[in-house]
JSON list of C-alpha atoms in Angstrom, two decimals:
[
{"chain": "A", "resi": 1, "resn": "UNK", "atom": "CA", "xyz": [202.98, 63.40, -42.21]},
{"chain": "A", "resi": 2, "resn": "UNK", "atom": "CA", "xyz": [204.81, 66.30, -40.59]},
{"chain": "A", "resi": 3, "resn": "UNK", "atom": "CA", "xyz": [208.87, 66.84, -41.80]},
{"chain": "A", "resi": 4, "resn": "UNK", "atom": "CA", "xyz": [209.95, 69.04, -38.56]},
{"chain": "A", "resi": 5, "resn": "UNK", "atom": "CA", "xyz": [212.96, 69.53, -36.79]},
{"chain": "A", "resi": 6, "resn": "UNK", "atom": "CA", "xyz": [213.73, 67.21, -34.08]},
{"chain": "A", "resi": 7, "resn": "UNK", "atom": "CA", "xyz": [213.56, 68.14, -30.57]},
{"chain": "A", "resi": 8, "resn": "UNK", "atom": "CA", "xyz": [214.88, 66.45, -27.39]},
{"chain": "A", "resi": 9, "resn": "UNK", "atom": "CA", "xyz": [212.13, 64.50, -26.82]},
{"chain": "A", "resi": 10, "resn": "UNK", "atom": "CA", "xyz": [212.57, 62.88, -29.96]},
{"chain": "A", "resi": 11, "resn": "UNK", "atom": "CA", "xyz": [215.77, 61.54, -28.88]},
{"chain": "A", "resi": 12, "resn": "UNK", "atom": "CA", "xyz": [215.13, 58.00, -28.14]},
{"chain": "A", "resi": 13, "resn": "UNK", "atom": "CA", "xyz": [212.30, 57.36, -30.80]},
{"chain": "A", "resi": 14, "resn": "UNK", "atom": "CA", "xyz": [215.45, 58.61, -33.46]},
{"chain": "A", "resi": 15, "resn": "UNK", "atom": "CA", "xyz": [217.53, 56.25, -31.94]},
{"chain": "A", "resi": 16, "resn": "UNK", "atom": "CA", "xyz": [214.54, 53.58, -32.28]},
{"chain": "A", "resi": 17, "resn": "UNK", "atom": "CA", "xyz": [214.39, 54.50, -36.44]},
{"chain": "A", "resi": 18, "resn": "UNK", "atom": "CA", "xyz": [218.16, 54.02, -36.48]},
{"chain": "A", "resi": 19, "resn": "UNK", "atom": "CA", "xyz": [218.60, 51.06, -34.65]},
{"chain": "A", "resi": 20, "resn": "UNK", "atom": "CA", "xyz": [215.67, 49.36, -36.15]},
{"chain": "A", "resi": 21, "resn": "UNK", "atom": "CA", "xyz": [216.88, 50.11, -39.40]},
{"chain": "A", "resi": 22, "resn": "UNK", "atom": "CA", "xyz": [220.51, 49.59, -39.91]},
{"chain": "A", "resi": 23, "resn": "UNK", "atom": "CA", "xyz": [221.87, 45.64, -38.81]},
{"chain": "A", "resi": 24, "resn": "UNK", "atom": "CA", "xyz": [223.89, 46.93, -35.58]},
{"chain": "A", "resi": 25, "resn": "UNK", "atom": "CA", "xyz": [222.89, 49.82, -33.41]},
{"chain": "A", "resi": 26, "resn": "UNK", "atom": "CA", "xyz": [226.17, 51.60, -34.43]},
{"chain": "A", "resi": 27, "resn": "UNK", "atom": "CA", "xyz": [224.47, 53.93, -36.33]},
{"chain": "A", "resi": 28, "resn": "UNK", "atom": "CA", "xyz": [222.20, 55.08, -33.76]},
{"chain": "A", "resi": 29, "resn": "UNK", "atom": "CA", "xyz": [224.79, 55.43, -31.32]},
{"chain": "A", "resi": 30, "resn": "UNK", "atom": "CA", "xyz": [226.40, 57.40, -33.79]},
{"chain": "A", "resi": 31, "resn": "UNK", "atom": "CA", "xyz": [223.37, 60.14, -33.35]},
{"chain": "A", "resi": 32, "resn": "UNK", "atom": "CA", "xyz": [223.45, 59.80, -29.71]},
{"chain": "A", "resi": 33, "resn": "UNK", "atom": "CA", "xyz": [227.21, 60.78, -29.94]},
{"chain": "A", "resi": 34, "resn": "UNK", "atom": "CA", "xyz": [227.08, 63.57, -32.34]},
{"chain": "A", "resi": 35, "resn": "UNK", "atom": "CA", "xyz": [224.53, 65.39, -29.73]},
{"chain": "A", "resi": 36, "resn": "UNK", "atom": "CA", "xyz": [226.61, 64.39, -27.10]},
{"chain": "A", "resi": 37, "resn": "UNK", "atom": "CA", "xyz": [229.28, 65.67, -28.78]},
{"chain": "A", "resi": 38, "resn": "UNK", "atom": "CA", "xyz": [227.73, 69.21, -30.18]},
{"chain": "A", "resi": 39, "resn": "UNK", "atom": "CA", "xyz": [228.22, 68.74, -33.61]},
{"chain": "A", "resi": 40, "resn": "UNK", "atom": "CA", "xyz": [224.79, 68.03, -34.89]},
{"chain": "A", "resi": 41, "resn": "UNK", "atom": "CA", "xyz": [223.40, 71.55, -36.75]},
{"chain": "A", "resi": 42, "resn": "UNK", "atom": "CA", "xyz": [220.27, 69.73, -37.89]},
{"chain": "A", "resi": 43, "resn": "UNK", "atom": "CA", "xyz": [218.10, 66.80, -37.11]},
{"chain": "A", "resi": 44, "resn": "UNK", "atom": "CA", "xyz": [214.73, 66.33, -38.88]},
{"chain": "A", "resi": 45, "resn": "UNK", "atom": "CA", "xyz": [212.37, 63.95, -38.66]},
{"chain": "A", "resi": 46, "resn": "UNK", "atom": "CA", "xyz": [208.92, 62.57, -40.02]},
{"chain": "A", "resi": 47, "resn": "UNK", "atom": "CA", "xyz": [206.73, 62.66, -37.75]},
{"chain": "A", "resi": 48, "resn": "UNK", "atom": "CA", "xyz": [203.22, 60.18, -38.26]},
{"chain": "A", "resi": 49, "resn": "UNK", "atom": "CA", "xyz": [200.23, 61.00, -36.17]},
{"chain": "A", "resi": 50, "resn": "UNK", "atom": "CA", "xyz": [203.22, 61.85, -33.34]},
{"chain": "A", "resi": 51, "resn": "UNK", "atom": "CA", "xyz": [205.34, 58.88, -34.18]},
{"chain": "A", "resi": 52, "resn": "UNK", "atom": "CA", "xyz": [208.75, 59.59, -35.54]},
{"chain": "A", "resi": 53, "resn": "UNK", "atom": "CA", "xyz": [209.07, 57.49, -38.66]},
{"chain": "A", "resi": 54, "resn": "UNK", "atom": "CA", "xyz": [212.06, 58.56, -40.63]},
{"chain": "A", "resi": 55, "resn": "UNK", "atom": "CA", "xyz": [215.46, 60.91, -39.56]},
{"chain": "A", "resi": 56, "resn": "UNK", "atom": "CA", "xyz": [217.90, 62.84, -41.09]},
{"chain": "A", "resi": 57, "resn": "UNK", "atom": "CA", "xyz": [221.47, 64.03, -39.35]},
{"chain": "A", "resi": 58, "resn": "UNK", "atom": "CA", "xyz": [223.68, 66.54, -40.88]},
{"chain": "A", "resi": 59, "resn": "UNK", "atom": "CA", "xyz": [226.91, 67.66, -38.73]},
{"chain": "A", "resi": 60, "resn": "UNK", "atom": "CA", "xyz": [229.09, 70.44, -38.83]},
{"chain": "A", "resi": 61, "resn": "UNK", "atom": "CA", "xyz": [232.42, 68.93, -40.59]},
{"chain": "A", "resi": 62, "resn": "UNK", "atom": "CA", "xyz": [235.80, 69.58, -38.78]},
{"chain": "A", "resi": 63, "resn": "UNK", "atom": "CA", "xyz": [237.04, 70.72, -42.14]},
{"chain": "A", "resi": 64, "resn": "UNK", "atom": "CA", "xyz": [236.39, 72.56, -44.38]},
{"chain": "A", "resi": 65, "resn": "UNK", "atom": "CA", "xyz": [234.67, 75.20, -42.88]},
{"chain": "A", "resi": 66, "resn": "UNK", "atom": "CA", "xyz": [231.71, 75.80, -43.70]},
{"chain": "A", "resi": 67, "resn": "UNK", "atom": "CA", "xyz": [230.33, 72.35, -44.52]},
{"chain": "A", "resi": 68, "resn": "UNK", "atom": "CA", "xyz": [228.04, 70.25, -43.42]},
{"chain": "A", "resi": 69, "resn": "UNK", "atom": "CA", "xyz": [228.49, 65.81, -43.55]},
{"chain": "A", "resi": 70, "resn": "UNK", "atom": "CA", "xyz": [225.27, 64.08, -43.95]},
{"chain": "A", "resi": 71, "resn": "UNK", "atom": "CA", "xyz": [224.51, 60.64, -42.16]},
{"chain": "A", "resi": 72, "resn": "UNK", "atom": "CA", "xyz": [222.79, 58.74, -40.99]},
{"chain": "A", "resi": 73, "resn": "UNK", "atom": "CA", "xyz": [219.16, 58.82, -42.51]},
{"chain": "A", "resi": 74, "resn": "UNK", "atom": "CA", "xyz": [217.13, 55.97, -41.75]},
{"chain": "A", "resi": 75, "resn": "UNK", "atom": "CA", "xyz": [213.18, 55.20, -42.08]},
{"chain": "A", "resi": 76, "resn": "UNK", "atom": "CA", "xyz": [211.36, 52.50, -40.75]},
{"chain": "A", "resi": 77, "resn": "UNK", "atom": "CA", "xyz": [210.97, 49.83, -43.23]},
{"chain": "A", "resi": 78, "resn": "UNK", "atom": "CA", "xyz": [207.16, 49.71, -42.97]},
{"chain": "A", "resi": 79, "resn": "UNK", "atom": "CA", "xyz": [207.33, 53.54, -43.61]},
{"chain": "A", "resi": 80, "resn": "UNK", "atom": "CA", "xyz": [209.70, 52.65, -47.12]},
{"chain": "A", "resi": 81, "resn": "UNK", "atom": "CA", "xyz": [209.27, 53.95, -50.69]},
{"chain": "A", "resi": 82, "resn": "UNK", "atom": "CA", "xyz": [206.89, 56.43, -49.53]},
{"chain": "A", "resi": 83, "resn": "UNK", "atom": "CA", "xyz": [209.20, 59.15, -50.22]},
{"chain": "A", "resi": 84, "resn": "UNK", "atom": "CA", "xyz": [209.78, 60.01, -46.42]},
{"chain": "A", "resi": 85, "resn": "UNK", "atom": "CA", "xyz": [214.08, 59.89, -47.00]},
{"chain": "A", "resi": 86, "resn": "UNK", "atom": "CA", "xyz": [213.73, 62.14, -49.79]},
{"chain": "A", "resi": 87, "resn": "UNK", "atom": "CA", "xyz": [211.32, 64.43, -47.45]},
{"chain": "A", "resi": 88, "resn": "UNK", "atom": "CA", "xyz": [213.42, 65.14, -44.21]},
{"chain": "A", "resi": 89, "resn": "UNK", "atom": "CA", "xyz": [216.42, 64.89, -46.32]},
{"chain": "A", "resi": 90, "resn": "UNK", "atom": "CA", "xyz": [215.44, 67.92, -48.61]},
{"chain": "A", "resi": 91, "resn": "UNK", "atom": "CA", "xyz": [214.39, 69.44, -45.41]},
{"chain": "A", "resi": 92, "resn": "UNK", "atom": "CA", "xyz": [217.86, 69.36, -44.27]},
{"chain": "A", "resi": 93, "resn": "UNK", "atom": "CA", "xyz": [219.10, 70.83, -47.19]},
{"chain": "A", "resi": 94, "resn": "UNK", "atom": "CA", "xyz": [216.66, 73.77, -47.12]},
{"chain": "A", "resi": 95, "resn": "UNK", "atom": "CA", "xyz": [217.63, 74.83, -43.48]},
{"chain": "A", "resi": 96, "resn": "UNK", "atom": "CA", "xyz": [221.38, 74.50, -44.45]},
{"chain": "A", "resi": 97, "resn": "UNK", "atom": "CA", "xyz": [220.77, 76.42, -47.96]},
{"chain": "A", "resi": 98, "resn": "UNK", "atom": "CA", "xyz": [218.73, 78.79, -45.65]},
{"chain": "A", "resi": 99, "resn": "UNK", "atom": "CA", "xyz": [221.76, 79.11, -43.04]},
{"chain": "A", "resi": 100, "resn": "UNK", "atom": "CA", "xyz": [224.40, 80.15, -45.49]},
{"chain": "A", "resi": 101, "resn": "UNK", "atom": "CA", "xyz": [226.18, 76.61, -45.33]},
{"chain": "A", "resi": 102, "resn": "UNK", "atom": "CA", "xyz": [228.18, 75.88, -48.55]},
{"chain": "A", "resi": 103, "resn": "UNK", "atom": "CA", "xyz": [227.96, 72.72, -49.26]},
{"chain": "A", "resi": 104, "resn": "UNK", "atom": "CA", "xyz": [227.43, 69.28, -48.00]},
{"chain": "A", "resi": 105, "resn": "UNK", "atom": "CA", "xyz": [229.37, 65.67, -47.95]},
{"chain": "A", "resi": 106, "resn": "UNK", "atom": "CA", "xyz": [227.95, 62.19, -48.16]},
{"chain": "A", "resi": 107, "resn": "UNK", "atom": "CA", "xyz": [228.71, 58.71, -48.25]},
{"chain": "A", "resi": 108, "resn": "UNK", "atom": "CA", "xyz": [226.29, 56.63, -50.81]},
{"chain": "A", "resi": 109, "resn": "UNK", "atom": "CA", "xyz": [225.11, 55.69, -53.78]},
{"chain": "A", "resi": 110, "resn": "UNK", "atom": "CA", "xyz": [223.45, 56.73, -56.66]},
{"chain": "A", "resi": 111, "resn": "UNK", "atom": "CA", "xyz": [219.86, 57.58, -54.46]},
{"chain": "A", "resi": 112, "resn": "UNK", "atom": "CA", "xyz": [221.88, 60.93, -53.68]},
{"chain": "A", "resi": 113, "resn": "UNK", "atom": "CA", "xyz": [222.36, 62.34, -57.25]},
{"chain": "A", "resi": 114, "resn": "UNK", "atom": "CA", "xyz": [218.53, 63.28, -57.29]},
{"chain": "A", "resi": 115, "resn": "UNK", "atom": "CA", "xyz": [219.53, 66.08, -55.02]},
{"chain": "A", "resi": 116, "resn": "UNK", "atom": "CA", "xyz": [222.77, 67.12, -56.93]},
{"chain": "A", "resi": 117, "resn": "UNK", "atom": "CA", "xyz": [225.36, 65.09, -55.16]},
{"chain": "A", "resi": 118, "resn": "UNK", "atom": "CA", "xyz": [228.23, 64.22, -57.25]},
{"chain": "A", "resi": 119, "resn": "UNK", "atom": "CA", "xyz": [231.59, 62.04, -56.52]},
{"chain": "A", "resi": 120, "resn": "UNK", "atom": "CA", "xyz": [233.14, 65.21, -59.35]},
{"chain": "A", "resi": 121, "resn": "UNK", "atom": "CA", "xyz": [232.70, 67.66, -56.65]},
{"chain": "A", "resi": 122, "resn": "UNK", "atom": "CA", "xyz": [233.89, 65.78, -54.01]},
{"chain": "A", "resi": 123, "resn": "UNK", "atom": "CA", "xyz": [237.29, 64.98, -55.69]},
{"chain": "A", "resi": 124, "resn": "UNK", "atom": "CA", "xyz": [239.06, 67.86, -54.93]},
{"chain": "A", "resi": 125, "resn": "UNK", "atom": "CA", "xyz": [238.97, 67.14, -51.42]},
{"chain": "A", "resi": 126, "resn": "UNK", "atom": "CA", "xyz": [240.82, 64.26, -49.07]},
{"chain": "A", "resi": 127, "resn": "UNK", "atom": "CA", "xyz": [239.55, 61.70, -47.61]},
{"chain": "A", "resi": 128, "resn": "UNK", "atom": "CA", "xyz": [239.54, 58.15, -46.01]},
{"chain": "A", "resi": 129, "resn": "UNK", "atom": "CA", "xyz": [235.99, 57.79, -47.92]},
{"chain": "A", "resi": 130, "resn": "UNK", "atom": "CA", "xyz": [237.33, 59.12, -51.30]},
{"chain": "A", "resi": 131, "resn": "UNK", "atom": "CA", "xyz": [235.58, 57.06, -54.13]},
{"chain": "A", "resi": 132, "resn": "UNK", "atom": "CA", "xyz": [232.85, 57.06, -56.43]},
{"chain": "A", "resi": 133, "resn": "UNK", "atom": "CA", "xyz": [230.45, 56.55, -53.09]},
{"chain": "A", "resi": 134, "resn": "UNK", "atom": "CA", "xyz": [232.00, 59.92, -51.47]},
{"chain": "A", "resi": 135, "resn": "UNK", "atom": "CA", "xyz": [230.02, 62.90, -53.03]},
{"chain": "A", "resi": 136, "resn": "UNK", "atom": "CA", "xyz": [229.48, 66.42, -52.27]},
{"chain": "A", "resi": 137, "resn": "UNK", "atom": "CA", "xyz": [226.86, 68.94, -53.30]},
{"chain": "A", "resi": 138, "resn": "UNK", "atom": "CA", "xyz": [226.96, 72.84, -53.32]},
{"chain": "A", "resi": 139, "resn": "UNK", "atom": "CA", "xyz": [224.14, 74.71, -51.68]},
{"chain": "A", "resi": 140, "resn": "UNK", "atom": "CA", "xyz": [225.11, 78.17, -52.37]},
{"chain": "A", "resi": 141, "resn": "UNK", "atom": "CA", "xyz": [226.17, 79.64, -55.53]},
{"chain": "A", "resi": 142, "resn": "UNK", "atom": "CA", "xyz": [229.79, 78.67, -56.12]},
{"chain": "A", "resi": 143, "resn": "UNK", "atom": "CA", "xyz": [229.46, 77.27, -52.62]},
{"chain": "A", "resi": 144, "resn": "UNK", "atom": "CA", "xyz": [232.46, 74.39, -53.38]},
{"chain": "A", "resi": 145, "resn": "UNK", "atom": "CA", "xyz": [234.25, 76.46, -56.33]},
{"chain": "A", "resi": 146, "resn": "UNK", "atom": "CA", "xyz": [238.10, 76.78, -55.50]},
{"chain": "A", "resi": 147, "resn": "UNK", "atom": "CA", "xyz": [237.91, 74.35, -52.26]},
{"chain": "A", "resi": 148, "resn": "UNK", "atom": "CA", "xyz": [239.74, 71.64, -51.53]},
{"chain": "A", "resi": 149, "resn": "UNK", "atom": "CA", "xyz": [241.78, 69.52, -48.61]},
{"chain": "A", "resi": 150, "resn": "UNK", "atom": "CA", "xyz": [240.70, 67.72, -46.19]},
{"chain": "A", "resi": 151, "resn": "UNK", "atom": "CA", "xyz": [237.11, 66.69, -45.56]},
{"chain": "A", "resi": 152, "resn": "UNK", "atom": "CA", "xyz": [236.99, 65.74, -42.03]},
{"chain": "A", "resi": 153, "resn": "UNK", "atom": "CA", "xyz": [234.15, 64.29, -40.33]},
{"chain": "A", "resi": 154, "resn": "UNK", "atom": "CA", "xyz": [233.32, 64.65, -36.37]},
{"chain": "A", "resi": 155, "resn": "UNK", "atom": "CA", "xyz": [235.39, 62.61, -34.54]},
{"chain": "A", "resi": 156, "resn": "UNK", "atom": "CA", "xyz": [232.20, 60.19, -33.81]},
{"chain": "A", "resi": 157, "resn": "UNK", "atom": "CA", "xyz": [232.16, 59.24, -37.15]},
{"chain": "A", "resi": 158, "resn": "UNK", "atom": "CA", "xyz": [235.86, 57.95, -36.65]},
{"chain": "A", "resi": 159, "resn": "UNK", "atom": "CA", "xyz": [234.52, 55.30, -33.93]},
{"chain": "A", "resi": 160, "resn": "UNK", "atom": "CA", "xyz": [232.03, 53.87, -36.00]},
{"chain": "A", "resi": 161, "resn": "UNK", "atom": "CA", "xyz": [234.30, 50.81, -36.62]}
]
């Protein structure tokens, strides 16, 4: 299994993982949008003997500078509990750590602690997802220390319905 960064020709295979995985295709129409768009900064998937099997998106947030949102990930369900998630998700992170990006939002559950997410260090910051599911995570020293207002995803994100 290779955990890469996507290119263009993985396009519609991503948009296969999403929509295969998720009940509606709104997710992967969100992906299509946020390239349309410009906002994606990375996209990394696993790639299986040239199949993509699992994707990650993070986008740039409208604010606060200097964060990044992450969603959607998605992995084939034949391709589940293999670890493939935690792979092109840590790969994310790793580029964006890499980068200088500060920190990162997401929308989940409890999966997202194992890489340091907390709904503490997303408090401090606004938002129509605030909640014990809305959780940010620092990826430079003191990254979110002193931040707050408005976390603000890209507009796609608004016309998910």
């Amino acid at each position: 299994m290779e955990i890469r960064v996507a290119t263009v020709a993985d396009r519609a295979p991503i948009w296969d993982v999403h929509a295969a995985s998720f009940p509606t295709q709104a997710e992967a129409d969100l992906v299509n949008r946020l390239n349309g768009d410009g906002d994606v900064i990375y996209s990394v998937v696993a790639d299986l003997a040239g199949t993509v099997v699992g994707h990650v998106l993070f986008s740039k947030m409208q604010s606060p500078e200097g964060l990044l949102g992450l969603a959607p990930v998605a992995v084939l369900s034949r391709h589940r509990r293999q670890g493939i998630a935690d792979a092109v998700i840590r790969k994310g992170l790793e580029l964006a750590r890499a980068d200088g990006w500060l920190g990162v939002f997401v929308l989940g559950d409890n999966y997202y602690e194992r890489f340091g997410f907390e709904a503490k260090s997303a408090e401090a910051f606004s938002s129509p997802y605030a909640g014990p599911h809305f959780m940010a995570l620092s990826i430079q020293p003191e990254g979110l220390k002193g931040r707050s207002g408005k976390a603000e995803y890209p507009r796609a994100f608004a016309e998910l319905g």
